[in-house]
Amino acid sequence: MESKEWLHPQAIGSSMDSLGAALKSNIIPNKEYLLQGSIMDSSVEVLLHRLRGLCDNVDTGAETFYDQEMCFSIRGSSSSSSMPQLLYLRVRRALDSTMPQEMPCQLRYTGEPELGTGDKARPTIVRSSVDVAVTPSILEYLTELGARIEFEYVARGYMFRKGRMKITVSKIFKVSREGQGSRPEDLVSQSYLVEMSVLAPSGQDAIGEDMKAFAEQLKPLVHLDKIDYKRLPHTIP
Amino acid sequence: MQREEKQLDLSIEAIITRLNELKNQLHAILLKIENEADTLTWPTVLDNFALISAQFTAISKMLSIDKIPPFRNLTVLPLKLSQDRDEDLTQLTEQRITAFSHDLVPDYLRTKPEPDIEMKIHQFLNKANGIAFETAQKQSSAFNKVLNHVLDTINKLREDWESEAGSRSGTGQTSSIADTHTLVSVISLGKGLKQMVPQGVSTGPAGMMVSSGIRPGATGPNSTSTAPPGPQSNPQAQIGMMSKTPTGIKTNIKPASQLHTYR
């Protein structure tokens, strides 16, 4: 009994040590490099055709996805009690599987876009990102923790790969209770969202150049750019 | 007669200057290939080729202008052939040709095709003469028909292609910045999605959130047990209303409609 109590903290300590070591040696892909854009419904076929030609999964064609994403906010354990920091966590689950209730979910934390030195010169948005595969009970767990759902949406579209890059072309729907998504009145916009992202360890800024070069190849169809959502005009109905 | 000769001289001079420019360019690229083969890059070579081809176009344009008398009507005749070294010629040709000999003249002043090609031409001519006039005409008309058909197809395809390209550049816009901003703010901030949250399932978690915020010590099960009174209070109010309404028969319709609105 005594030995068990003695062992337990050490096991945690050693795993924390190895995590720290991994962080220090920069092997954890905890940075997301991101470019965003959109394409109108009328031209999406042209873009998909071009992506099919340019990307790696030429033979198998584009992978489709149909996901629901829920954004939770939770108060972080901040030292200053006057301004408890709000943490945003996103849970994503697939809706197109046969048993959506039993499929694993993805839990994701993304930080604010970095405003480090030379950020203006950087070709892409760089933000920290942590992804964890979780069981579907994550929803109850988060609720028990006191997390509060902020908003949710459904994304349906295509995913392409090009080396380390992931390119998604997706339609965003509001979540309606009956027959989730895919109703025309639930559409958020008359365009498809186009995102190009890479997960990489920090300090690998060269990948940004690769992404920019690939984004150039999609012009003038899509203009992928770094979009700071904080500076967007607030004119959305 | 004199005027024509003068014009000829002038045009020959102009052509010669052009040819000299072309020669210099060829010279330059040859030098480059010989001396800088290691550092030479494709773009520079291609640039040089572009210059040369531009010169060629300029010369052919000059030749097609009406002012210049047709050179093809003139013949160049070798007046003197000799095996001896000709200093003037050597200088003129930058030591490329040292003597205007029998060996070179047929190459430089050729007026007839090479013998084997000439033979082939003869063969074809013989064959053509052997065919009867009517069959020849039939064949040529059939050939023309096919050619016209192909030409029509190509022209039609070109028209389609051009109109398609034109319409594509005409419609132009395939993406809109406003839509990008809308989509990005929707997925990052939930713009336009938040209004529907309070009436949905998420009211439960929201209520829990408040209770756990006020009493940090509250555990999960506790907060769920405190949540039910919220929804329960609503039916009670409805029952209260219902118990009030039977007092007056006249007002019976009114509360019923009120009830409906709350559902």
Coordinates of C-alpha atoms in Angstrom, one line a residue:
Chain A
M1 CA 0.0 0.0 0.0
E2 CA 2.7 2.4 1.0
S3 CA 4.8 1.5 -2.1
K4 CA 1.8 2.2 -4.3
E5 CA 1.4 5.7 -2.8
W6 CA 5.0 6.3 -3.3
L7 CA 5.0 5.1 -6.9
H8 CA 2.0 7.1 -8.1
P9 CA 3.4 10.6 -8.0
Q10 CA 6.6 9.4 -9.5
A11 CA 4.8 7.9 -12.5
I12 CA 3.2 11.2 -13.1
G13 CA 6.4 13.0 -12.6
S14 CA 8.2 10.9 -15.2
S15 CA 5.6 11.3 -17.8
M16 CA 5.6 15.1 -17.2
D17 CA 9.4 15.0 -17.5
S18 CA 9.2 13.2 -20.9
L19 CA 6.5 15.6 -22.1
G20 CA 8.7 18.5 -21.0
A21 CA 11.7 17.0 -22.8
A22 CA 9.6 16.5 -25.9
L23 CA 8.5 20.1 -25.8
K24 CA 12.0 21.3 -25.3
S25 CA 13.4 19.4 -28.2
N26 CA 10.7 20.7 -30.4
I27 CA 9.2 17.5 -31.7
I28 CA 5.6 18.1 -30.8
P29 CA 3.6 19.6 -33.7
N30 CA 1.9 22.2 -31.5
K31 CA 1.8 25.1 -34.0
E32 CA -0.8 25.5 -36.7
Y33 CA 0.0 27.4 -39.9
L34 CA -3.2 28.5 -41.4
L35 CA -4.4 30.3 -44.6
Q36 CA -8.1 30.9 -45.2
G37 CA -10.3 31.9 -48.1
S38 CA -13.6 31.2 -49.7
I39 CA -15.0 30.2 -53.1
M40 CA -18.5 30.9 -54.5
D41 CA -20.8 27.9 -55.0
S42 CA -20.7 28.5 -58.8
S43 CA -17.0 27.9 -59.1
V44 CA -16.4 25.3 -56.5
E45 CA -16.3 22.5 -59.1
V46 CA -13.5 24.2 -60.9
L47 CA -11.5 24.5 -57.6
L48 CA -12.2 20.9 -56.7
H49 CA -11.0 19.8 -60.1
R50 CA -7.8 21.8 -59.8
L51 CA -7.2 20.4 -56.3
R52 CA -7.8 16.9 -57.5
G53 CA -5.0 17.4 -59.9
L54 CA -2.6 19.2 -57.6
C55 CA -2.9 17.2 -54.5
D56 CA -1.5 13.8 -53.4
N57 CA -4.7 11.8 -53.2
V58 CA -5.1 11.8 -57.0
D59 CA -6.0 8.2 -57.4
T60 CA -8.5 7.9 -54.6
G61 CA -10.1 11.3 -55.1
A62 CA -11.1 13.7 -52.5
E63 CA -12.0 12.5 -49.0
T64 CA -15.4 13.8 -47.9
F65 CA -16.3 14.8 -44.4
Y66 CA -19.4 15.8 -42.5
D67 CA -18.5 17.1 -39.0
Q68 CA -20.2 18.9 -36.2
E69 CA -18.1 21.3 -34.2
M70 CA -19.0 22.6 -30.8
C71 CA -17.1 25.4 -29.2
F72 CA -17.0 25.4 -25.4
S73 CA -15.8 28.1 -23.1
I74 CA -14.3 27.3 -19.7
R75 CA -12.8 29.6 -17.1
G76 CA -9.2 28.9 -16.8
S77 CA -7.5 28.8 -13.4
S78 CA -6.0 32.2 -13.7
S79 CA -4.0 33.5 -10.7
S80 CA -5.7 36.9 -10.8
S81 CA -9.3 36.2 -9.7
S82 CA -10.6 39.5 -11.0
M83 CA -10.2 38.5 -14.6
P84 CA -10.5 34.8 -15.0
Q85 CA -9.4 33.9 -18.5
L86 CA -11.9 32.2 -20.8
L87 CA -10.5 29.2 -22.5
Y88 CA -12.1 28.0 -25.7
L89 CA -12.1 24.3 -26.5
R90 CA -13.6 22.8 -29.6
V91 CA -15.1 19.3 -29.9
R92 CA -15.5 17.9 -33.3
R93 CA -17.3 14.7 -34.2
A94 CA -18.2 13.0 -37.4
L95 CA -21.9 12.8 -38.4
D96 CA -21.4 10.6 -41.5
S97 CA -20.5 7.4 -39.7
T98 CA -23.0 4.7 -39.1
M99 CA -22.9 5.1 -35.3
P100 CA -22.1 8.8 -34.7
Q101 CA -22.8 8.4 -31.0
E102 CA -20.0 5.9 -30.5
M103 CA -17.4 7.4 -32.7
P104 CA -14.4 9.0 -31.0
C105 CA -14.3 12.8 -31.0
Q106 CA -11.6 15.3 -31.5
L107 CA -10.9 17.8 -28.8
R108 CA -8.9 20.8 -29.9
Y109 CA -7.5 23.9 -28.4
T110 CA -6.3 26.7 -30.6
G111 CA -4.6 29.8 -29.3
E112 CA -4.8 33.3 -30.5
P113 CA -2.8 34.1 -33.7
E114 CA 0.7 34.9 -32.7
L115 CA 1.9 38.4 -32.9
G116 CA 5.5 37.7 -32.5
T117 CA 8.4 39.6 -34.0
G118 CA 8.2 39.7 -37.7
D119 CA 4.7 38.5 -37.8
K120 CA 3.8 40.9 -40.5
A121 CA 6.3 39.3 -42.7
R122 CA 5.1 35.8 -42.0
P123 CA 3.1 34.4 -44.9
T124 CA 0.5 32.6 -42.7
I125 CA -1.3 32.8 -39.5
V126 CA 0.7 30.9 -36.8
R127 CA -1.2 29.8 -33.7
S128 CA -0.7 27.2 -31.1
S129 CA -2.8 24.1 -31.4
V130 CA -3.3 21.0 -29.4
D131 CA -5.4 18.1 -30.7
V132 CA -6.5 15.1 -28.6
A133 CA -8.5 12.1 -29.6
V134 CA -11.3 11.6 -27.0
T135 CA -14.3 9.4 -26.4
P136 CA -17.8 10.7 -27.0
S137 CA -18.3 11.1 -23.3
I138 CA -16.1 14.3 -23.6
L139 CA -19.3 16.3 -23.9
E140 CA -20.6 15.2 -20.5
Y141 CA -17.2 15.6 -19.0
L142 CA -16.8 19.1 -20.2
T143 CA -20.3 20.0 -19.0
E144 CA -19.4 18.6 -15.6
L145 CA -16.3 20.7 -15.6
G146 CA -18.5 23.7 -16.0
A147 CA -17.7 24.3 -19.6
R148 CA -20.4 26.2 -21.5
I149 CA -21.3 25.7 -25.1
E150 CA -20.8 28.9 -27.0
F151 CA -21.8 27.9 -30.5
E152 CA -21.9 25.0 -32.8
Y153 CA -21.9 24.4 -36.5
V154 CA -21.8 21.7 -39.1
A155 CA -19.1 21.5 -41.8
R156 CA -19.6 19.4 -44.8
G157 CA -17.1 19.2 -47.6
Y158 CA -13.9 17.7 -49.1
M159 CA -10.4 17.3 -47.7
F160 CA -7.2 17.1 -49.8
R161 CA -3.6 16.4 -48.8
K162 CA -0.5 17.8 -50.3
G163 CA 2.6 16.7 -48.4
R164 CA 2.1 18.0 -44.9
M165 CA -0.6 20.4 -46.0
K166 CA -4.2 19.8 -45.5
I167 CA -6.7 21.6 -47.7
T168 CA -10.4 21.6 -46.8
V169 CA -13.2 22.9 -48.9
S170 CA -16.4 22.9 -46.9
K171 CA -19.9 24.3 -46.5
I172 CA -20.8 25.7 -43.1
F173 CA -24.3 25.1 -41.8
K174 CA -26.1 26.2 -38.7
V175 CA -27.2 23.4 -36.5
S176 CA -30.9 22.8 -36.7
R177 CA -32.5 20.3 -34.4
E178 CA -34.4 18.3 -37.0
G179 CA -32.3 16.9 -39.8
Q180 CA -29.0 18.4 -38.8
G181 CA -27.4 20.6 -41.4
S182 CA -27.7 20.4 -45.2
R183 CA -31.0 22.4 -45.3
P184 CA -30.6 25.4 -47.6
E185 CA -31.9 27.7 -45.0
D186 CA -29.2 26.7 -42.6
L187 CA -26.5 27.8 -44.9
V188 CA -24.3 30.5 -43.5
S189 CA -23.0 31.8 -46.8
Q190 CA -23.2 31.3 -50.5
S191 CA -19.6 30.3 -50.5
Y192 CA -17.5 27.4 -49.5
L193 CA -14.8 27.9 -46.9
V194 CA -11.3 27.0 -48.0
E195 CA -8.7 26.4 -45.4
M196 CA -5.1 25.3 -45.8
S197 CA -3.3 24.2 -42.7
V198 CA -0.2 22.4 -41.5
L199 CA 0.6 21.2 -38.0
A200 CA 4.2 21.5 -37.2
P201 CA 6.6 21.9 -34.3
S202 CA 7.3 25.6 -33.5
G203 CA 10.1 27.3 -35.4
Q204 CA 9.5 25.6 -38.7
D205 CA 8.5 28.8 -40.5
A206 CA 9.7 27.5 -43.8
I207 CA 6.5 25.6 -44.2
G208 CA 4.7 29.0 -44.5
E209 CA 6.6 29.7 -47.7
D210 CA 5.5 26.3 -49.1
M211 CA 1.9 27.1 -48.3
K212 CA 2.1 30.5 -49.8
A213 CA 3.6 28.9 -53.0
F214 CA 0.8 26.4 -53.2
A215 CA -1.8 29.1 -52.5
E216 CA -0.4 31.0 -55.5
Q217 CA -1.3 28.1 -57.7
L218 CA -5.0 28.4 -56.7
K219 CA -5.2 32.0 -57.7
P220 CA -7.2 33.7 -59.2
L221 CA -9.8 31.1 -58.2
V222 CA -9.3 31.5 -54.5
H223 CA -7.3 34.0 -52.6
L224 CA -6.0 32.3 -49.6
D225 CA -4.8 34.8 -47.0
K226 CA -4.1 35.2 -43.3
I227 CA -7.3 36.6 -42.0
D228 CA -7.3 38.1 -38.5
Y229 CA -10.8 37.5 -37.3
K230 CA -10.5 40.2 -34.7
R231 CA -10.2 42.9 -37.3
L232 CA -13.1 41.8 -39.4
P233 CA -15.9 44.3 -40.0
H234 CA -18.8 43.5 -37.7
T235 CA -21.5 43.7 -40.2
I236 CA -22.7 40.2 -40.1
P237 CA -26.5 39.9 -39.6
Chain B
M1 CA 15.5 51.9 -114.5
Q2 CA 17.9 53.8 -112.6
R3 CA 15.5 54.5 -109.8
E4 CA 14.7 50.8 -109.4
E5 CA 18.4 50.0 -109.1
K6 CA 18.8 52.7 -106.5
Q7 CA 15.9 51.3 -104.6
L8 CA 17.4 47.8 -104.8
D9 CA 20.7 49.1 -103.5
L10 CA 19.1 50.8 -100.6
S11 CA 17.0 47.7 -99.6
I12 CA 20.1 45.5 -99.9
E13 CA 21.9 47.7 -97.6
A14 CA 19.1 47.7 -95.1
I15 CA 18.9 43.9 -95.2
I16 CA 22.7 43.7 -94.8
T17 CA 22.6 45.8 -91.6
R18 CA 19.8 43.5 -90.3
L19 CA 21.7 40.4 -91.2
N20 CA 24.8 41.8 -89.5
E21 CA 22.8 42.4 -86.3
L22 CA 21.6 38.8 -86.5
K23 CA 25.1 37.6 -87.1
N24 CA 26.3 39.4 -84.0
Q25 CA 23.7 37.8 -81.9
L26 CA 24.5 34.4 -83.2
H27 CA 28.1 35.2 -82.5
A28 CA 27.3 36.2 -78.9
I29 CA 25.4 33.1 -78.1
L30 CA 28.1 30.9 -79.6
L31 CA 30.7 32.6 -77.5
K32 CA 28.5 32.2 -74.4
I33 CA 28.0 28.5 -75.1
E34 CA 31.7 27.9 -75.7
N35 CA 33.0 30.0 -72.8
E36 CA 30.4 30.0 -70.1
A37 CA 28.9 26.5 -70.5
D38 CA 29.2 25.9 -66.8
T39 CA 27.5 29.0 -65.6
L40 CA 25.0 29.3 -68.4
T41 CA 21.4 29.0 -67.4
W42 CA 18.3 28.1 -69.4
P43 CA 16.6 31.4 -69.0
T44 CA 19.6 33.3 -70.6
V45 CA 19.8 30.9 -73.5
L46 CA 16.1 31.2 -74.1
D47 CA 16.4 35.0 -73.9
N48 CA 19.0 34.9 -76.6
F49 CA 16.9 32.7 -78.7
A50 CA 14.0 35.1 -78.3
L51 CA 16.3 37.9 -79.5
I52 CA 17.3 35.9 -82.6
S53 CA 13.8 35.0 -83.4
A54 CA 12.8 38.6 -83.1
Q55 CA 15.5 39.5 -85.6
F56 CA 14.2 36.8 -88.0
T57 CA 10.7 38.2 -87.8
A58 CA 11.9 41.7 -88.5
I59 CA 13.8 40.5 -91.6
S60 CA 10.9 38.6 -93.0
K61 CA 8.7 41.5 -92.4
M62 CA 11.1 43.8 -94.3
L63 CA 11.1 41.4 -97.2
S64 CA 7.4 41.3 -97.4
I65 CA 7.0 45.1 -97.6
D66 CA 6.0 46.3 -101.1
K67 CA 8.7 49.0 -101.3
I68 CA 11.4 46.4 -101.4
P69 CA 11.7 44.8 -104.9
P70 CA 11.1 41.1 -104.9
F71 CA 14.5 39.5 -104.4
R72 CA 13.4 36.2 -105.7
N73 CA 13.3 37.7 -109.2
L74 CA 17.0 38.2 -109.0
T75 CA 19.6 35.5 -109.5
V76 CA 23.0 35.3 -108.0
L77 CA 25.7 33.8 -110.2
P78 CA 29.1 32.7 -109.2
L79 CA 31.3 34.6 -111.6
K80 CA 34.6 33.3 -110.5
L81 CA 35.5 30.0 -108.8
S82 CA 39.0 29.5 -107.5
Q83 CA 40.8 27.1 -105.2
D84 CA 43.1 29.9 -104.0
R85 CA 42.8 31.7 -100.8
D86 CA 40.9 34.9 -101.1
E87 CA 42.0 37.4 -98.5
D88 CA 39.0 39.8 -99.0
L89 CA 36.5 37.0 -98.6
T90 CA 38.3 35.7 -95.5
Q91 CA 38.0 39.1 -93.9
L92 CA 34.4 39.5 -94.9
T93 CA 33.4 36.2 -93.5
E94 CA 35.5 36.5 -90.4
Q95 CA 37.7 33.5 -91.5
R96 CA 34.8 31.2 -92.0
I97 CA 35.2 30.9 -95.7
T98 CA 38.8 31.2 -97.1
A99 CA 38.2 30.4 -100.7
F100 CA 35.2 30.5 -103.0
S101 CA 35.8 27.1 -104.4
H102 CA 33.8 24.4 -106.1
D103 CA 33.4 22.7 -102.8
L104 CA 31.4 25.5 -101.2
V105 CA 29.5 27.1 -104.1
P106 CA 26.9 24.4 -104.5
D107 CA 26.0 24.7 -100.9
Y108 CA 25.9 28.5 -100.7
L109 CA 24.3 29.2 -104.1
R110 CA 22.0 26.3 -104.4
T111 CA 19.2 26.7 -106.9
K112 CA 18.2 23.0 -107.2
P113 CA 17.1 20.5 -104.5
E114 CA 19.5 17.7 -103.6
P115 CA 19.6 14.8 -106.2
D116 CA 17.8 12.2 -104.1
I117 CA 15.0 14.7 -103.3
E118 CA 14.8 15.6 -107.0
M119 CA 14.4 11.9 -107.8
K120 CA 11.6 11.6 -105.3
I121 CA 9.8 14.6 -106.8
H122 CA 10.1 12.9 -110.2
Q123 CA 8.6 9.8 -108.9
F124 CA 5.7 11.6 -107.5
L125 CA 5.2 13.6 -110.7
N126 CA 5.2 10.4 -112.7
K127 CA 2.7 8.8 -110.4
A128 CA 0.5 11.9 -110.7
N129 CA 0.7 11.9 -114.5
G130 CA -0.2 8.2 -114.5
I131 CA -3.6 8.8 -112.9
A132 CA -6.6 9.5 -115.1
F133 CA -7.9 13.1 -115.0
E134 CA -11.3 12.2 -113.7
T135 CA -10.0 10.0 -110.8
A136 CA -7.6 12.7 -109.9
Q137 CA -10.3 15.3 -109.8
K138 CA -12.5 12.9 -107.7
Q139 CA -9.7 12.3 -105.3
S140 CA -8.8 15.9 -104.9
S141 CA -12.5 16.9 -104.3
A142 CA -12.8 14.2 -101.7
F143 CA -9.6 15.4 -100.1
N144 CA -10.9 18.9 -100.1
K145 CA -14.1 17.8 -98.6
V146 CA -12.3 16.1 -95.7
L147 CA -10.0 19.1 -95.2
N148 CA -13.0 21.5 -95.1
H149 CA -14.7 19.3 -92.6
V150 CA -11.7 19.2 -90.3
L151 CA -11.3 23.0 -90.7
D152 CA -14.9 23.5 -89.8
T153 CA -14.5 21.4 -86.7
I154 CA -11.4 23.2 -85.6
N155 CA -13.0 26.6 -86.2
K156 CA -16.0 25.6 -84.2
L157 CA -13.9 24.3 -81.3
R158 CA -11.9 27.4 -81.3
E159 CA -15.0 29.6 -81.2
D160 CA -16.3 27.5 -78.3
W161 CA -13.0 27.7 -76.5
E162 CA -12.6 31.4 -77.0
S163 CA -16.2 32.2 -75.9
E164 CA -15.7 30.0 -72.8
A165 CA -12.4 31.7 -72.0
G166 CA -14.0 35.0 -72.6
S167 CA -17.0 34.2 -70.3
R168 CA -14.7 32.9 -67.7
S169 CA -12.6 36.1 -67.6
G170 CA -15.9 38.0 -67.9
T171 CA -17.5 36.6 -64.8
G172 CA -14.1 36.9 -63.1
Q173 CA -15.1 36.8 -59.5
T174 CA -15.0 33.3 -58.1
S175 CA -14.5 34.3 -54.5
S176 CA -15.6 37.2 -52.4
I177 CA -13.8 38.7 -49.5
A178 CA -17.0 39.4 -47.7
D179 CA -18.0 35.8 -47.8
T180 CA -14.5 34.8 -46.5
H181 CA -14.9 37.2 -43.6
T182 CA -18.4 35.9 -42.9
L183 CA -17.3 32.3 -42.9
V184 CA -14.2 32.9 -40.8
S185 CA -16.0 34.9 -38.2
V186 CA -18.7 32.1 -38.1
I187 CA -16.2 29.4 -37.4
S188 CA -13.9 31.3 -35.1
L189 CA -16.3 33.5 -33.2
G190 CA -19.7 31.9 -33.9
K191 CA -21.1 35.0 -35.4
G192 CA -24.8 34.5 -36.2
L193 CA -24.9 31.2 -34.4
K194 CA -25.1 32.4 -30.9
Q195 CA -28.7 33.7 -30.9
M196 CA -30.1 30.2 -31.2
V197 CA -28.1 28.9 -28.3
P198 CA -30.4 30.0 -25.4
Q199 CA -33.5 28.2 -26.7
G200 CA -31.7 25.0 -27.5
V201 CA -30.5 22.2 -25.3
S202 CA -27.6 24.3 -24.1
T203 CA -29.7 26.1 -21.5
G204 CA -29.0 23.3 -19.1
P205 CA -25.2 23.7 -19.2
A206 CA -25.6 27.4 -19.0
G207 CA -27.5 27.2 -15.8
M208 CA -25.0 24.8 -14.4
M209 CA -22.3 27.1 -15.4
V210 CA -23.8 29.9 -13.3
S211 CA -24.3 27.7 -10.3
S212 CA -20.8 26.3 -10.3
G213 CA -19.5 29.8 -10.8
I214 CA -21.2 31.1 -7.7
R215 CA -20.4 28.1 -5.5
P216 CA -17.0 26.8 -6.6
G217 CA -17.4 23.9 -4.1
A218 CA -20.5 22.6 -5.8
T219 CA -20.0 19.2 -7.4
G220 CA -21.5 17.8 -10.6
P221 CA -24.4 15.8 -9.2
N222 CA -25.3 18.7 -6.9
S223 CA -25.6 21.1 -9.7
T224 CA -27.7 18.8 -11.7
S225 CA -30.1 18.3 -8.8
T226 CA -30.4 22.1 -8.5
A227 CA -31.2 22.4 -12.2
P228 CA -34.6 20.7 -12.4
P229 CA -36.5 23.3 -10.3
G230 CA -36.0 25.7 -13.2
P231 CA -38.0 23.9 -15.8
Q232 CA -40.5 22.7 -13.1
S233 CA -41.4 26.3 -12.2
N234 CA -42.8 26.8 -15.6
P235 CA -45.6 24.1 -15.5
Q236 CA -46.5 25.4 -12.0
A237 CA -47.1 28.8 -13.5
Q238 CA -49.2 27.3 -16.2
I239 CA -51.3 25.4 -13.7
G240 CA -51.8 28.5 -11.7
M241 CA -53.1 30.3 -14.8
M242 CA -55.4 27.4 -15.6
S243 CA -56.8 27.5 -12.1
K244 CA -57.5 31.2 -12.4
T245 CA -59.2 31.0 -15.8
P246 CA -62.3 28.9 -15.0
T247 CA -63.7 31.7 -12.8
G248 CA -65.1 33.6 -15.8
I249 CA -66.5 31.8 -18.8
K250 CA -66.1 34.8 -21.0
T251 CA -62.4 35.0 -20.6
N252 CA -62.0 31.3 -21.4
I253 CA -60.8 31.9 -24.9
K254 CA -58.1 34.4 -24.0
P255 CA -56.0 32.2 -21.6
A256 CA -56.2 29.4 -24.1
S257 CA -54.6 31.5 -26.7
Q258 CA -52.0 32.7 -24.2
L259 CA -51.3 29.1 -23.4
H260 CA -50.6 28.4 -27.0
T261 CA -48.1 31.2 -27.3
Y262 CA -46.1 29.8 -24.4
R263 CA -45.8 26.3 -25.9

